[in-house]
Short mmCIF file of C-alpha atoms in Angstrom, two decimals:
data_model
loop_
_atom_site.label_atom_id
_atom_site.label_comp_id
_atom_site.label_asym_id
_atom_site.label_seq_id
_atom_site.Cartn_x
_atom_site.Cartn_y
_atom_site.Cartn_z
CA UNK A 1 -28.71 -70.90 155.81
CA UNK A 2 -29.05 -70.96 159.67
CA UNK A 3 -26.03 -71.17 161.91
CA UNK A 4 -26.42 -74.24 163.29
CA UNK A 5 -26.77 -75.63 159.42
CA UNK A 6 -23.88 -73.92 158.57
CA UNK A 7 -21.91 -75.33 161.41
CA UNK A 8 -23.07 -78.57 161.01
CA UNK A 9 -21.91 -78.83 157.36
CA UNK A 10 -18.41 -77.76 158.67
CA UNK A 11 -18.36 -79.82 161.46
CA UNK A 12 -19.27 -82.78 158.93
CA UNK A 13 -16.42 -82.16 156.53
CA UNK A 14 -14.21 -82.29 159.14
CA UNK A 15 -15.61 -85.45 160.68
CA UNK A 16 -15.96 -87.11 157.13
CA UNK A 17 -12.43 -86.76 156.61
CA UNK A 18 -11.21 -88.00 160.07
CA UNK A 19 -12.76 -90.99 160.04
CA UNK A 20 -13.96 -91.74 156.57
CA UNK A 21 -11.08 -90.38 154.40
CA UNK A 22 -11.08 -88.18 151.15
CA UNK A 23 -13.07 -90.69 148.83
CA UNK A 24 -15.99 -90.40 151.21
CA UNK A 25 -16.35 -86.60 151.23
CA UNK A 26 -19.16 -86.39 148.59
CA UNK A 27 -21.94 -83.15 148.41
CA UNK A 28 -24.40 -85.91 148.48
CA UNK A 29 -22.85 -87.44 151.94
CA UNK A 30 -22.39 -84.48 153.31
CA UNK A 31 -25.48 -82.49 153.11
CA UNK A 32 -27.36 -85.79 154.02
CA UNK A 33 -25.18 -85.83 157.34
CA UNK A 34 -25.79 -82.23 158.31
CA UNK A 35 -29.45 -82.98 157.79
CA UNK A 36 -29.82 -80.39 154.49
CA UNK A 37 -30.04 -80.63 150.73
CA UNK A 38 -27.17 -80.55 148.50
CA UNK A 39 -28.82 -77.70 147.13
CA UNK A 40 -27.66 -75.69 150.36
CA UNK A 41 -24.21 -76.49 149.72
CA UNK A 42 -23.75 -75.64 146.33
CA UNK A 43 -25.58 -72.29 146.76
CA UNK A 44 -23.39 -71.21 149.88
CA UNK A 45 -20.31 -72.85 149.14
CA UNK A 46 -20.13 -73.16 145.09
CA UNK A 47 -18.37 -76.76 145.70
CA UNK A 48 -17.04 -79.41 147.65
CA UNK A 49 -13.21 -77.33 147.77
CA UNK A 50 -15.05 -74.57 148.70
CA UNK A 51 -16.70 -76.38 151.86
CA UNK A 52 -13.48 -77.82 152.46
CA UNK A 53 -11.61 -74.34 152.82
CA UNK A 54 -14.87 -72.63 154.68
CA UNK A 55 -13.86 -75.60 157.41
CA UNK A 56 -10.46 -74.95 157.28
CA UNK A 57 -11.04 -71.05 157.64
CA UNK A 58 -13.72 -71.55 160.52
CA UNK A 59 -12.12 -73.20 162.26
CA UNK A 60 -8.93 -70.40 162.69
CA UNK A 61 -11.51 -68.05 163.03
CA UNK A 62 -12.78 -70.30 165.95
CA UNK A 63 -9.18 -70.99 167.18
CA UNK A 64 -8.34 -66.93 167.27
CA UNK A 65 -11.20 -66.40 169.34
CA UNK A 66 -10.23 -68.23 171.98
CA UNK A 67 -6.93 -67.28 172.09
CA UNK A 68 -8.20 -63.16 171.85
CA UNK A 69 -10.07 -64.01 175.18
CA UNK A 70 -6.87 -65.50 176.63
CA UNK A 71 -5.01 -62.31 175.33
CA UNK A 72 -7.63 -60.19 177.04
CA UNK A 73 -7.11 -60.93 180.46
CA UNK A 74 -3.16 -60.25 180.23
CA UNK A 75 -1.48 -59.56 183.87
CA UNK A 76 1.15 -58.21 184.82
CA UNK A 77 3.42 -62.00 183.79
CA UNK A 78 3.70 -61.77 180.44
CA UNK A 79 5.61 -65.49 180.56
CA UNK A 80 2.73 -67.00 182.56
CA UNK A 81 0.36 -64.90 179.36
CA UNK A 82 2.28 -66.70 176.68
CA UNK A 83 1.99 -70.32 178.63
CA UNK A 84 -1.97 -69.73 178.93
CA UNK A 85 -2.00 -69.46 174.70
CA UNK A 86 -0.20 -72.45 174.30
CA UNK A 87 -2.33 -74.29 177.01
CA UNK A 88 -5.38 -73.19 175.05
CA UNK A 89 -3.91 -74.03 171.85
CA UNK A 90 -3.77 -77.51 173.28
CA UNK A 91 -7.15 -77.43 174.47
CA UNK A 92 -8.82 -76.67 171.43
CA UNK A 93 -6.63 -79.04 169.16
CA UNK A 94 -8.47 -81.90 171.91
CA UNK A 95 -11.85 -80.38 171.39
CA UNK A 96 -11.90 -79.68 167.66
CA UNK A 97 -9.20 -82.67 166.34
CA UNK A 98 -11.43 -83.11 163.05
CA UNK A 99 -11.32 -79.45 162.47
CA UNK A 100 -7.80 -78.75 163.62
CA UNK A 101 -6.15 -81.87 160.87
CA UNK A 102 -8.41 -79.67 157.84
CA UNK A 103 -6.55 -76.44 159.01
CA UNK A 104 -3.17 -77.80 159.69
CA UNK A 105 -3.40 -81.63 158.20
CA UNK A 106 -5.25 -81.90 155.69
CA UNK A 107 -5.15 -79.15 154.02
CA UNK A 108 -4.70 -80.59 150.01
CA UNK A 109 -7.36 -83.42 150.34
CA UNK A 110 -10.92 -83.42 147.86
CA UNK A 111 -9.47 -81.06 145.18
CA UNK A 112 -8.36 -78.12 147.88
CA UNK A 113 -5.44 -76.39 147.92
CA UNK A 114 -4.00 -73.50 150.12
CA UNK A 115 -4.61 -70.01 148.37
CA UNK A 116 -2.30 -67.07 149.04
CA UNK A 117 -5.66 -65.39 151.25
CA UNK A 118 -6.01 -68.63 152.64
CA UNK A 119 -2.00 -68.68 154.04
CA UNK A 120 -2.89 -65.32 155.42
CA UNK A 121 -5.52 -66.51 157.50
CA UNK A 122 -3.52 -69.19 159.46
CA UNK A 123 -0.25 -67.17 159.51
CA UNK A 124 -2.66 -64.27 161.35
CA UNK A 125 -3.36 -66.33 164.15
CA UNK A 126 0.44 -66.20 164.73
CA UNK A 127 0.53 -62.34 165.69
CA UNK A 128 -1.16 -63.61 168.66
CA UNK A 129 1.76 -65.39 170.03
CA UNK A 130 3.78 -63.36 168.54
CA UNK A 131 2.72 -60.34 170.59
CA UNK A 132 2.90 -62.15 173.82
CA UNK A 133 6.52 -62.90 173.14
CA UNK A 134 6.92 -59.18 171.89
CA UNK A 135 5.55 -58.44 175.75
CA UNK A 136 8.11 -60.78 177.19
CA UNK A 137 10.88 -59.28 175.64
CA UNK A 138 9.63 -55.34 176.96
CA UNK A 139 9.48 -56.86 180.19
CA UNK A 140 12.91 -57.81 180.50
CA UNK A 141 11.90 -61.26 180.47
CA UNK A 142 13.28 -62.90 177.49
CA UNK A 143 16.34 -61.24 175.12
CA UNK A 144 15.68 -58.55 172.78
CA UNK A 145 15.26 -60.18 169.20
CA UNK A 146 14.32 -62.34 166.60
CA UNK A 147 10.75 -62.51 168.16
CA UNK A 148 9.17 -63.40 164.56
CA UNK A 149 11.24 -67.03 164.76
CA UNK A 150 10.54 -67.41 168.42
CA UNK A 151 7.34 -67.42 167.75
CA UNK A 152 7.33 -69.81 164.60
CA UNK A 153 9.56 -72.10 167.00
CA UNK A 154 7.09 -72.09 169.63
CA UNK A 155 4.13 -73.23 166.63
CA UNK A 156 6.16 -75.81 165.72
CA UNK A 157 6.51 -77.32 169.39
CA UNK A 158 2.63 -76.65 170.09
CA UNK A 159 1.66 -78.98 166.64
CA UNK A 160 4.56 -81.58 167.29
CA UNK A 161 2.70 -82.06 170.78
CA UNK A 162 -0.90 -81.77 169.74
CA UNK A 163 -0.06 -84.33 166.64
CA UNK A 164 1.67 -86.46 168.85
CA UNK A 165 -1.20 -86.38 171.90
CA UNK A 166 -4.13 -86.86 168.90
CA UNK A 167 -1.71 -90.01 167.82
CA UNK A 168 -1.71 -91.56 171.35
CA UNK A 169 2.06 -91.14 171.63
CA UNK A 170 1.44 -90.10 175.83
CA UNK A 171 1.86 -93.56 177.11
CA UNK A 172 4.46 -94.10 179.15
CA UNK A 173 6.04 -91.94 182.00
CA UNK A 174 5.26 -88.63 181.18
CA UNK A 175 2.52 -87.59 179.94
CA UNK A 176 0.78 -84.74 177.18
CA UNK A 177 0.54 -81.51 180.35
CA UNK A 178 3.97 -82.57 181.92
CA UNK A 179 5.66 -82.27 178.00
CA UNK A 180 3.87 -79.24 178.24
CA UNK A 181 5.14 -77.53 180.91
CA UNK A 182 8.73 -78.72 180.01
CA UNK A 183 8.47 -77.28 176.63
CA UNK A 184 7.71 -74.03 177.86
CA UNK A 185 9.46 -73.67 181.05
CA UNK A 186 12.42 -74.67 178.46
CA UNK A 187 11.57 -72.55 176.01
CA UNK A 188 11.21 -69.14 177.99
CA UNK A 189 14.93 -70.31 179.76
CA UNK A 190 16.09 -70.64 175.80
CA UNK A 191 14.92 -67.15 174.96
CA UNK A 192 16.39 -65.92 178.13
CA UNK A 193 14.38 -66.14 181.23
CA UNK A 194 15.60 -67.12 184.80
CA UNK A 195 14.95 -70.68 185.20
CA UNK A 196 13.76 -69.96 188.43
CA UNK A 197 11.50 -67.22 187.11
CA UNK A 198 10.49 -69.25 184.09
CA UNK A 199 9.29 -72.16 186.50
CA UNK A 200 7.22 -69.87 188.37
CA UNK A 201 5.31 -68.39 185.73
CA UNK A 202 4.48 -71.66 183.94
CA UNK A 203 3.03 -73.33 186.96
CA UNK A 204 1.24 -70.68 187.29
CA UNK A 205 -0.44 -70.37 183.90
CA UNK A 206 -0.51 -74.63 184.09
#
């Protein structure tokens, strides 16, 4: 199977489920929108769950990668480093909202459930954060530690405003990048940055 079949398939699971719901994710609907056989499905995928979690796992393995080239080109801020992630993790959550609901919504629809491996491979993604927090605490930046639940606390805000933006919650007066830059400029202050400091280095990642 060529990559662009294979991504197509994925792409169409994700899609399927968006807009058509679980009842409509069939082999037979599937294949025929990716333009293969069902054939091709069963014989790389072994079944619809199995499609289902290859989404869900491409598409953190496409999420990591663009945070990794974020985490690459680390200064010398490591608060402005950690508001780049987040503003990426927004970015792809608006570029990929099919894909992002099967990794982090939809995850028990047409027969699949979560596996142990499969926990694994989301929670990774986390170290990411996790290690730019780490930085900001060696820097002086935030307070030495619990940098584990800092950064679950800072996945929580990033899905509440992703879920809420995909929703068409942003409205009124302020907006999906202004929450953003609240919630972090907040949440560095929280963990023990100078709120003059913590300003600076969000506006500048922003």
């Amino acid at each position: 199977m060529s990559t662009e079949i294979r991504r197509k398939l994925l792409d169409e699971v994700a899609r399927i489920l968006a807009e058509e719901g679980p009842a409509a994710l069939t082999v037979r609907h599937v294949s025929q929108a990716a333009g293969t056989s069902t054939m091709a499905v069963y014989t790389h995928f072994g079944s619809m769950p199995g499609l289902v979690r290859e989404t869900m796992r491409e598409g953190f393995a496409r999420f990591a990668e663009r945070l990794m080239a974020v985490e690459a080109a680390q200064d010398d801020d490591p608060v402005a480093g950690l508001a780049r992630l987040c503003a990426v993790y927004q970015e792809f959550a608006r570029a990929e909202p099919d894909v992002y609901a099967v990794m982090l919504g939809g995850s028990r629809l047409a027969g699949f459930e979560f596996t142990d491996e499969d926990r694994v491979m989301g929670l990774d993604v986390l170290r990411i954060p996790h290690a730019a927090i780490q930085r900001c605490m060696a820097a002086g930046r935030f307070r030495d530690g619990r940098s584990s639940l800092l950064a679950w606390q800072l996945w929580c805000q990033m899905h509440g405003l992703a879920q809420l933006e995909a929703a068409g919650y942003f409205v009124g007066r302020h907006g999906a990048a202004e929450t953003l830059t609240g919630l972090l400029r907040d949440f560095a202050v929280a963990a023990g940055d100078r709120p003059e400091a913590a300003e600076r280095s969000v506006s500048a990642a922003l």
